[in-house]
Amino acid sequence: MELQLHNTLSGEREVFVPLDPNRQTVSFYSCGPTVYDYAHIGNFRSFLNADVLRRTLELLGFEVVHVMNITDVGHMTDDSMADGGGEDKMQLAARRLAEAKEAGTLLEGIDIDPSDPMAIANFYAAAFLEDARMLGLKVVSEQDAHPERIPRPTAYVDHMIKMVESLIDRGHAYVASDGVVYFDVSSWSDYGELSGNRVADLRSGEGGRVDMATQSVKRNPADFMLWKPDGSHLMRWPSPWGEGYPGWHLECSVMARALLGEVIDLHSGGEDNIFPHHECEIAQSRGTTGCDRFARYWFHTRHLMVEGAKMSKSGGNFFTIRDLLQRGASPAAIRLELIRTHYRLNSNFTLQGLRDAQRQIERWDRVRTWLQDHAESLRDESIAPLSSALPMFTAALCEDLNIAGAIGVLNTAIGELSIEEPPPEGKGPGTWADELAALLAMDSVLGVLDLEVCASSRGGLDESKIASLIAARHAARDAGDWGRADELRDQLLDMGIAIKDGAGGTEWERVVQ
């Protein structure tokens, strides 16, 4: 089957054909997190959609060489401007942590020297990698075998300096009177090819993307920073233009070229990366290499809403992965809730959706367990809903990653599979192992059944108190005190514990609060 994928560069859906179709190898670069704080679920939606794309390519038989950076320098707080405005995010983290330390409000488990930016970066990078492994990001799970596929910009500053020198030599960059090195957008006629922004529009400062404080030293208001001399900056390196730091856009151009080549197949990120970040990447990369492309296909995930509103700490709907785990969500449910809306649609993340995702995964997991238990048993040749569904599942994904359609195909097949104990006697030659293989092939893209699929994660729970409340409820029921029994059930629910009475006694599980 052919993968049809929307390409931001052309604005159209295109058949994906790798740069080297004979080798069936795909080079893929993803913009990763800036490690100045814990990554939130909006960040992870973009990362997980890139992971689904990678897994889909692998299902289709491609080998994917996937690189995702971890930004530890140069990313400014106001990144809507091509220059980057405000404060370096690593410097912001240092100030925030210093203030919290002085006030005695540092969160438990955070023991970082605020004056050491690399310690800050290392702490939050480790936290991100832990969260990413928990959610099944393959590029992170490969890290032990391929550490170079999770690069850090601070290890590539020399490469960045060489790229800036090359851009100056080629007439695409200049040193301004304030000592800052800028990319000259007037030297690049294709500037705006990804975002559709015209230099003429940027001259007027539309969208707040032009920093008026620097306009007197620039050749063009839309020119963007490549290197800034700043001897007082928290993170700085020597360069031909003075001790300072690189522009944020440089890092991905440099690392993609160093690790994947001058022209790559795929580049992904959130839709907020389209301009200025990815637009500037293209200009820098092509300006350095002279190639007619930097990335051949651009893949962008749209924004995430939470409970119908923009995610914000002040609005009480801002979640990290750790927040959701603390509320009782399983990693598998978090992953499914973040990927099951099409990547080109704004997604509305809800706690009820998380609970629904949990129930769906538990249903799939029960089927997997049954198929594993009876894999060698013969089945009737006519009973093969999962095997029949796999081509339709794949076809849905080939329609620009129609993940909802693919999940619908899987659920229909699951509904046609009657799980019985013992299984019906088959006539062969097929076994239930064929159905198991089909289910696992579909999950190789969804990526949930190898994660922790149980919502009843008991970490941090007082199990003795839970047992005591359940026993008290039993005593109240035995005494006919149904009001008291209901109060105890509600008390357990307030703790995030749902109970279920059955012939074997009362079972409990942790639920998302």
Coordinates of C-alpha atoms in Angstrom, one line a residue:
M1 CA 0.0 0.0 0.0
E2 CA 1.1 3.6 -0.6
L3 CA 1.1 6.1 2.2
Q4 CA -0.7 9.3 1.4
L5 CA 0.6 12.1 3.7
H6 CA -0.3 15.8 3.9
N7 CA 2.9 17.8 3.2
T8 CA 2.9 21.2 4.8
L9 CA 5.4 22.3 2.2
S10 CA 3.1 21.8 -0.8
G11 CA -0.2 22.1 1.2
E12 CA -1.4 18.9 -0.4
R13 CA -1.7 15.2 0.3
E14 CA 1.1 13.4 -1.5
V15 CA 2.2 9.8 -2.0
F16 CA 5.2 9.3 0.3
V17 CA 8.3 8.1 -1.7
P18 CA 11.6 8.0 0.2
L19 CA 14.6 9.8 -1.1
D20 CA 16.2 6.4 -1.8
P21 CA 13.3 4.1 -2.8
N22 CA 15.7 1.2 -3.6
R23 CA 17.0 1.0 0.0
Q24 CA 13.5 1.6 1.6
T25 CA 15.2 3.7 4.3
V26 CA 13.6 6.8 5.6
S27 CA 15.4 9.7 7.3
F28 CA 13.2 11.4 9.9
Y29 CA 14.0 14.4 12.1
S30 CA 11.6 15.5 14.9
C31 CA 11.8 18.7 16.9
G32 CA 11.9 17.5 20.5
P33 CA 11.5 19.3 23.9
T34 CA 13.2 22.2 25.4
V35 CA 14.4 20.9 28.8
Y36 CA 13.7 23.8 31.1
D37 CA 10.7 22.2 32.7
Y38 CA 8.6 19.0 32.6
A39 CA 7.1 18.4 29.1
H40 CA 3.3 18.8 29.1
I41 CA 0.7 16.7 27.3
G42 CA 0.5 19.3 24.4
N43 CA 4.2 18.7 23.8
F44 CA 3.7 14.9 23.9
R45 CA 0.8 15.0 21.4
S46 CA 3.3 16.2 18.8
F47 CA 6.0 13.7 19.8
L48 CA 3.5 10.8 19.8
N49 CA 2.0 11.6 16.4
A50 CA 5.5 11.6 15.0
D51 CA 5.9 8.2 16.7
V52 CA 2.7 6.9 15.0
L53 CA 4.0 8.1 11.6
R54 CA 7.3 6.3 12.2
R55 CA 5.5 3.1 13.3
T56 CA 3.2 3.3 10.2
L57 CA 6.2 3.5 7.9
E58 CA 7.7 0.5 9.7
L59 CA 4.4 -1.4 9.3
L60 CA 4.6 -0.7 5.5
G61 CA 8.1 -2.2 5.5
F62 CA 10.4 0.8 5.7
E63 CA 13.4 1.1 7.9
V64 CA 13.3 4.5 9.7
V65 CA 16.3 6.3 11.0
H66 CA 14.7 8.7 13.4
V67 CA 16.4 11.6 15.2
M68 CA 14.8 13.8 17.9
N69 CA 16.7 16.6 19.6
I70 CA 16.6 17.7 23.2
T71 CA 17.0 21.5 23.2
D72 CA 19.3 22.8 26.0
V73 CA 20.3 26.2 24.7
G74 CA 19.1 29.1 22.6
H75 CA 15.3 28.7 22.7
M76 CA 13.8 32.1 23.7
T77 CA 10.6 32.7 25.6
D78 CA 9.1 34.7 22.8
D79 CA 9.6 32.3 19.9
S80 CA 6.9 33.9 17.7
M81 CA 9.7 36.3 16.5
A82 CA 12.3 34.9 14.1
D83 CA 15.0 36.5 16.2
G84 CA 13.6 35.0 19.4
G85 CA 12.7 37.5 22.0
G86 CA 12.6 37.7 25.8
E87 CA 14.8 35.4 27.7
D88 CA 16.6 32.1 27.0
K89 CA 14.4 29.4 28.4
M90 CA 17.3 27.7 30.2
Q91 CA 18.1 31.1 31.8
L92 CA 14.4 31.4 32.8
A93 CA 14.6 28.0 34.4
A94 CA 17.7 29.0 36.4
R95 CA 15.9 32.1 37.7
R96 CA 12.7 30.3 38.5
L97 CA 14.6 27.5 40.4
A98 CA 16.7 30.1 42.3
E99 CA 13.6 32.0 43.4
A100 CA 11.9 28.8 44.4
K101 CA 15.0 27.6 46.4
E102 CA 15.2 30.9 48.2
A103 CA 11.5 30.8 49.0
G104 CA 11.7 27.2 50.1
T105 CA 9.1 26.1 47.6
L106 CA 11.1 23.7 45.4
L107 CA 9.0 20.7 44.5
E108 CA 10.0 17.4 46.2
G109 CA 12.6 15.5 44.2
I110 CA 14.1 18.6 42.5
D111 CA 17.6 19.1 43.9
I112 CA 19.4 21.3 41.3
D113 CA 22.0 24.0 41.5
P114 CA 20.2 26.9 39.8
S115 CA 23.6 28.4 38.8
D116 CA 24.5 25.4 36.7
P117 CA 22.5 25.4 33.5
M118 CA 23.7 22.0 32.4
A119 CA 22.5 20.5 35.7
I120 CA 19.1 22.0 35.0
A121 CA 19.1 20.6 31.4
N122 CA 20.3 17.2 32.5
F123 CA 17.6 16.9 35.2
Y124 CA 14.7 17.8 32.9
A125 CA 16.1 15.8 30.0
A126 CA 16.2 12.7 32.2
A127 CA 12.6 13.4 33.3
F128 CA 11.5 13.8 29.7
L129 CA 13.3 10.5 28.7
E130 CA 11.6 8.7 31.5
D131 CA 8.1 10.0 30.5
A132 CA 8.8 9.3 26.8
R133 CA 9.9 5.7 27.5
M134 CA 6.8 5.2 29.6
L135 CA 4.6 6.3 26.7
G136 CA 6.5 4.1 24.2
L137 CA 8.3 6.6 22.0
K138 CA 10.5 4.3 19.9
V139 CA 13.2 6.9 19.2
V140 CA 13.8 7.1 22.9
S141 CA 13.6 3.4 23.5
E142 CA 16.4 3.0 21.0
Q143 CA 18.7 5.3 22.9
D144 CA 20.9 2.7 24.4
A145 CA 21.7 1.3 20.9
H146 CA 21.7 4.7 19.2
P147 CA 22.5 7.5 21.6
E148 CA 23.3 9.8 18.7
R149 CA 19.6 9.8 17.8
I150 CA 18.7 11.9 20.8
P151 CA 21.3 14.8 20.3
R152 CA 21.8 17.8 22.5
P153 CA 22.6 21.2 20.8
T154 CA 25.3 22.0 23.3
A155 CA 27.4 19.2 21.8
Y156 CA 27.1 20.7 18.3
V157 CA 28.1 24.4 18.9
D158 CA 31.2 24.0 16.8
H159 CA 29.0 22.7 13.9
M160 CA 26.8 25.7 14.3
I161 CA 29.7 28.1 14.1
K162 CA 30.8 26.5 10.9
M163 CA 27.3 26.8 9.4
V164 CA 27.2 30.5 10.3
E165 CA 30.7 31.0 8.6
S166 CA 29.4 29.2 5.5
L167 CA 26.3 31.4 5.3
I168 CA 28.4 34.5 5.6
D169 CA 30.8 33.2 2.9
R170 CA 27.8 32.5 0.6
G171 CA 26.3 35.9 1.1
H172 CA 23.3 34.8 3.1
A173 CA 24.4 36.2 6.5
Y174 CA 26.2 39.3 7.8
V175 CA 27.6 40.8 11.0
A176 CA 25.6 43.8 12.0
S177 CA 26.9 46.9 13.8
D178 CA 25.8 45.5 17.2
G179 CA 28.0 42.4 16.5
V180 CA 25.1 40.0 16.0
V181 CA 25.2 37.7 13.0
Y182 CA 21.9 37.8 11.1
F183 CA 20.5 35.7 8.2
D184 CA 19.7 38.0 5.3
V185 CA 16.3 37.1 4.1
S186 CA 16.6 39.3 1.0
S187 CA 19.3 36.8 -0.2
W188 CA 16.8 34.0 -0.1
S189 CA 14.0 34.3 -2.6
D190 CA 12.2 31.1 -1.3
Y191 CA 11.9 32.5 2.3
G192 CA 8.2 31.8 3.2
E193 CA 7.8 28.7 1.1
L194 CA 6.7 26.6 4.1
S195 CA 4.6 29.1 6.0
G196 CA 3.3 31.3 3.2
N197 CA 4.6 34.4 5.0
R198 CA 5.9 37.1 2.6
V199 CA 8.9 39.2 3.5
A200 CA 6.8 42.3 2.6
D201 CA 4.3 41.3 5.3
L202 CA 7.0 40.7 7.9
R203 CA 8.5 44.1 7.2
S204 CA 5.3 45.7 8.7
G205 CA 5.6 43.6 11.8
E206 CA 2.5 41.6 11.2
G207 CA 1.8 39.1 13.9
G208 CA 4.3 40.7 16.2
R209 CA 7.1 38.8 14.6
V210 CA 9.5 41.6 14.2
D211 CA 11.5 42.9 17.1
M212 CA 11.4 46.7 16.7
A213 CA 14.4 47.2 19.1
T214 CA 16.8 45.6 16.6
Q215 CA 15.6 47.2 13.4
S216 CA 18.1 49.9 13.1
V217 CA 21.0 47.5 12.8
K218 CA 19.4 45.0 10.4
R219 CA 19.4 45.2 6.6
N220 CA 15.8 43.9 6.7
P221 CA 13.3 43.8 9.6
A222 CA 12.7 40.1 8.9
D223 CA 16.3 39.1 9.2
F224 CA 16.8 36.6 12.0
M225 CA 19.6 36.0 14.5
L226 CA 22.3 33.3 13.9
W227 CA 24.8 34.2 16.7
K228 CA 24.6 36.8 19.5
P229 CA 27.7 37.9 21.3
D230 CA 26.8 38.2 25.0
G231 CA 29.4 37.8 27.7
S232 CA 26.8 38.0 30.5
H233 CA 24.6 35.2 29.1
L234 CA 24.4 32.1 31.3
M235 CA 25.4 29.7 28.5
R236 CA 28.1 31.0 26.1
W237 CA 30.8 29.8 23.9
P238 CA 33.8 31.5 22.1
S239 CA 33.3 32.3 18.4
P240 CA 34.8 34.4 15.6
W241 CA 32.1 37.1 16.6
G242 CA 32.7 37.1 20.3
E243 CA 31.7 34.9 23.2
G244 CA 28.0 34.3 23.0
Y245 CA 25.3 31.8 22.0
P246 CA 23.6 30.5 18.9
G247 CA 20.1 31.2 17.5
W248 CA 17.6 28.5 18.3
H249 CA 16.9 27.8 14.6
L250 CA 20.5 26.7 14.0
E251 CA 20.4 23.6 16.1
C252 CA 18.0 21.5 14.1
S253 CA 19.6 22.5 10.8
V254 CA 23.0 21.4 12.1
M255 CA 22.0 18.2 13.8
A256 CA 19.8 17.0 11.0
R257 CA 22.6 17.5 8.5
A258 CA 25.2 15.9 10.8
L259 CA 23.2 12.9 11.6
L260 CA 20.9 12.3 8.6
G261 CA 22.4 14.1 5.6
E262 CA 22.0 17.3 3.6
V263 CA 18.5 16.3 2.4
I264 CA 16.1 14.3 4.6
D265 CA 12.8 12.6 4.0
L266 CA 10.7 13.8 6.9
H267 CA 10.7 16.6 9.4
S268 CA 8.0 16.9 12.2
G269 CA 6.9 19.3 14.9
G270 CA 4.0 21.1 16.3
E271 CA 2.1 23.6 14.1
D272 CA 3.6 26.5 16.1
N273 CA 7.0 25.4 14.7
I274 CA 6.0 26.2 11.1
F275 CA 6.9 29.8 11.5
P276 CA 9.5 31.0 12.3
H277 CA 11.4 27.9 13.4
H278 CA 11.0 25.6 10.5
E279 CA 10.9 28.4 7.9
C280 CA 14.3 29.6 9.2
E281 CA 15.7 26.0 9.3
I282 CA 14.9 25.7 5.6
A283 CA 16.6 28.9 4.7
Q284 CA 19.7 28.1 6.7
S285 CA 20.0 24.6 5.6
R286 CA 19.5 25.2 1.9
G287 CA 21.6 28.4 2.0
T288 CA 24.5 26.3 3.4
T289 CA 24.1 23.2 1.2
G290 CA 22.8 24.7 -2.1
C291 CA 20.3 21.8 -2.3
D292 CA 16.8 22.4 -3.6
R293 CA 15.3 20.8 -0.5
F294 CA 16.1 20.4 3.2
A295 CA 13.2 18.1 4.2
R296 CA 11.1 16.7 1.4
Y297 CA 7.9 16.2 3.6
W298 CA 6.9 18.3 6.5
F299 CA 4.5 16.8 9.1
H300 CA 2.9 19.1 11.7
T301 CA 0.5 18.3 14.5
R302 CA -2.2 20.8 15.5
H303 CA -2.8 22.2 19.0
L304 CA -4.2 20.4 22.0
M305 CA -7.1 21.7 24.0
V306 CA -7.9 20.4 27.5
E307 CA -11.5 20.1 28.5
G308 CA -12.5 22.5 25.7
A309 CA -10.1 25.3 26.6
K310 CA -6.6 26.3 25.9
M311 CA -4.3 24.6 28.4
S312 CA -3.0 26.9 31.1
K313 CA -1.8 26.6 34.7
S314 CA -4.1 29.5 35.8
G315 CA -7.1 27.7 34.2
G316 CA -6.4 24.5 36.2
N317 CA -6.2 22.4 33.0
F318 CA -2.4 22.1 32.6
F319 CA -1.1 18.6 32.8
T320 CA 2.2 16.9 32.6
I321 CA 2.5 13.1 32.2
R322 CA 3.3 12.9 35.9
D323 CA 0.1 14.8 36.9
L324 CA -2.0 12.3 35.0
L325 CA -0.2 9.3 36.5
Q326 CA -0.8 10.8 40.0
R327 CA -4.5 11.0 39.1
G328 CA -4.5 7.3 38.4
A329 CA -4.1 7.2 34.6
S330 CA -2.1 4.4 32.9
P331 CA 0.6 5.3 30.4
A332 CA -1.3 3.2 27.8
A333 CA -4.5 5.3 28.3
I334 CA -2.5 8.6 28.1
R335 CA -0.9 7.5 24.9
L336 CA -4.2 6.5 23.3
E337 CA -6.0 9.6 24.3
L338 CA -3.2 11.8 22.8
I339 CA -3.1 9.9 19.4
R340 CA -6.7 9.0 18.6
T341 CA -7.7 12.4 17.2
H342 CA -6.3 13.1 13.7
Y343 CA -3.0 15.0 13.8
R344 CA -4.4 17.7 11.5
L345 CA -7.3 18.5 13.8
N346 CA -7.3 20.3 17.1
S347 CA -7.7 17.7 19.8
N348 CA -9.7 18.1 23.0
F349 CA -8.1 16.1 25.8
T350 CA -10.6 15.2 28.6
L351 CA -10.4 13.2 31.7
Q352 CA -13.5 11.3 30.6
G353 CA -11.8 10.6 27.3
L354 CA -8.9 9.2 29.3
R355 CA -11.2 6.9 31.2
D356 CA -12.8 5.7 27.9
A357 CA -9.4 5.1 26.5
Q358 CA -8.5 3.0 29.5
R359 CA -11.6 0.8 29.1
Q360 CA -10.9 0.4 25.4
I361 CA -7.3 -0.8 26.0
E362 CA -8.4 -3.2 28.7
R363 CA -10.8 -4.8 26.2
W364 CA -8.0 -5.2 23.7
D365 CA -5.7 -6.5 26.4
R366 CA -8.2 -9.2 27.4
V367 CA -8.4 -10.3 23.8
R368 CA -4.6 -10.4 23.6
T369 CA -4.3 -12.5 26.8
W370 CA -7.0 -15.0 25.5
L371 CA -5.2 -15.3 22.2
Q372 CA -1.9 -15.8 23.9
D373 CA -3.4 -18.5 26.1
H374 CA -4.8 -20.4 23.1
A375 CA -2.3 -19.5 20.4
E376 CA -1.6 -23.1 19.5
S377 CA -5.3 -24.2 19.4
L378 CA -6.8 -24.9 16.0
R379 CA -9.6 -22.5 14.9
D380 CA -12.2 -22.7 12.2
E381 CA -10.8 -21.1 9.1
S382 CA -13.9 -18.9 8.9
I383 CA -13.1 -17.2 12.2
A384 CA -10.4 -14.7 11.4
P385 CA -11.8 -11.1 12.0
L386 CA -8.4 -9.7 13.1
S387 CA -6.5 -11.2 10.2
S388 CA -9.1 -9.8 7.8
A389 CA -9.0 -6.4 9.5
L390 CA -5.3 -5.9 9.2
P391 CA -5.3 -4.8 5.6
M392 CA -8.2 -2.4 6.3
F393 CA -6.4 -1.1 9.3
T394 CA -3.3 -0.4 7.2
A395 CA -5.4 1.2 4.5
A396 CA -6.9 3.6 7.0
L397 CA -3.5 4.6 8.1
C398 CA -2.3 5.1 4.5
E399 CA -5.1 7.8 4.2
D400 CA -3.0 10.5 5.9
L401 CA -2.8 8.5 9.2
N402 CA -6.6 8.1 9.7
I403 CA -6.1 6.9 13.2
A404 CA -9.8 7.0 14.1
G405 CA -10.7 4.9 11.1
A406 CA -7.9 2.4 12.0
I407 CA -9.2 2.1 15.6
G408 CA -12.7 1.7 14.3
V409 CA -11.6 -1.2 12.1
L410 CA -9.9 -2.9 15.1
N411 CA -12.9 -2.4 17.3
T412 CA -15.2 -3.9 14.7
A413 CA -13.0 -7.0 14.4
I414 CA -12.7 -7.3 18.2
G415 CA -16.5 -7.3 18.4
E416 CA -16.7 -10.2 15.9
L417 CA -14.3 -12.3 18.0
S418 CA -16.1 -14.4 20.5
I419 CA -13.8 -15.1 23.4
E420 CA -14.8 -18.5 24.9
E421 CA -13.2 -20.7 27.4
P422 CA -12.2 -23.2 26.2
P423 CA -12.1 -22.1 22.5
P424 CA -14.3 -23.7 20.0
E425 CA -12.7 -26.8 18.5
G426 CA -11.3 -25.8 15.1
K427 CA -10.8 -27.8 11.9
G428 CA -7.5 -26.1 11.0
P429 CA -5.1 -25.5 9.5
G430 CA -5.2 -22.0 11.0
T431 CA -4.5 -21.4 14.7
W432 CA -5.3 -18.6 17.1
A433 CA -1.7 -17.5 16.7
D434 CA -2.6 -16.0 13.3
E435 CA -5.2 -13.8 15.0
L436 CA -2.7 -12.9 17.7
A437 CA -0.2 -11.9 15.1
A438 CA -2.7 -9.6 13.4
L439 CA -3.6 -7.9 16.7
L440 CA 0.0 -7.3 17.5
A441 CA 0.7 -6.0 14.1
M442 CA -2.1 -3.4 14.6
D443 CA -0.8 -2.6 18.0
S444 CA 2.7 -2.1 16.6
V445 CA 1.3 1.2 15.4
L446 CA -1.0 2.1 18.3
G447 CA 1.8 1.1 20.7
V448 CA -0.4 0.6 23.8
L449 CA -0.4 -3.1 24.7
D450 CA 3.3 -3.2 25.5
L451 CA 2.9 -0.3 28.0
E452 CA 1.4 -0.5 31.5
V453 CA -2.2 -1.0 30.5
C454 CA -3.7 -1.3 34.0
A455 CA -5.2 1.9 35.5
S456 CA -4.9 0.4 39.1
S457 CA -1.3 1.6 39.5
R458 CA -1.0 1.4 43.3
G459 CA 2.0 3.6 43.8
G460 CA 1.5 6.2 46.5
L461 CA -1.8 4.6 47.7
D462 CA -2.5 3.5 51.3
E463 CA -3.6 0.0 50.6
S464 CA -4.2 -0.8 54.3
K465 CA -6.7 2.1 54.5
I466 CA -8.4 0.9 51.3
A467 CA -8.7 -2.6 52.7
S468 CA -10.1 -1.2 56.0
L469 CA -12.7 0.9 54.2
I470 CA -13.8 -2.1 52.1
A471 CA -14.1 -4.2 55.3
A472 CA -16.1 -1.5 57.0
R473 CA -18.4 -1.4 54.0
H474 CA -18.9 -5.1 54.1
A475 CA -19.8 -4.9 57.8
A476 CA -22.3 -2.1 57.1
R477 CA -23.9 -4.2 54.3
D478 CA -24.1 -7.2 56.5
A479 CA -25.8 -5.1 59.2
G480 CA -28.2 -3.7 56.6
D481 CA -26.9 -0.2 57.1
W482 CA -27.0 0.7 53.4
G483 CA -26.6 4.4 53.9
R484 CA -23.3 3.8 55.7
A485 CA -22.2 1.4 53.0
D486 CA -22.9 4.0 50.3
E487 CA -20.9 6.6 52.3
L488 CA -17.9 4.3 52.4
R489 CA -18.1 3.6 48.7
D490 CA -18.2 7.4 48.1
Q491 CA -15.2 7.9 50.4
L492 CA -13.3 5.4 48.3
L493 CA -14.3 7.1 45.1
D494 CA -13.0 10.4 46.6
M495 CA -9.7 8.6 47.0
G496 CA -9.8 7.6 43.3
I497 CA -10.8 4.0 44.1
A498 CA -13.6 2.2 42.3
I499 CA -14.9 -1.0 43.7
K500 CA -16.7 -3.9 42.1
D501 CA -18.6 -6.6 44.0
G502 CA -18.5 -10.1 42.6
A503 CA -18.8 -13.8 43.6
G504 CA -15.1 -13.9 44.5
G505 CA -15.4 -10.8 46.8
T506 CA -14.8 -7.1 46.2
E507 CA -12.2 -5.9 43.8
W508 CA -10.8 -2.4 43.5
E509 CA -9.0 -0.3 40.9
R510 CA -7.6 3.1 40.7
V511 CA -9.5 5.4 38.4
V512 CA -8.7 8.8 36.8
Q513 CA -9.9 11.6 39.0

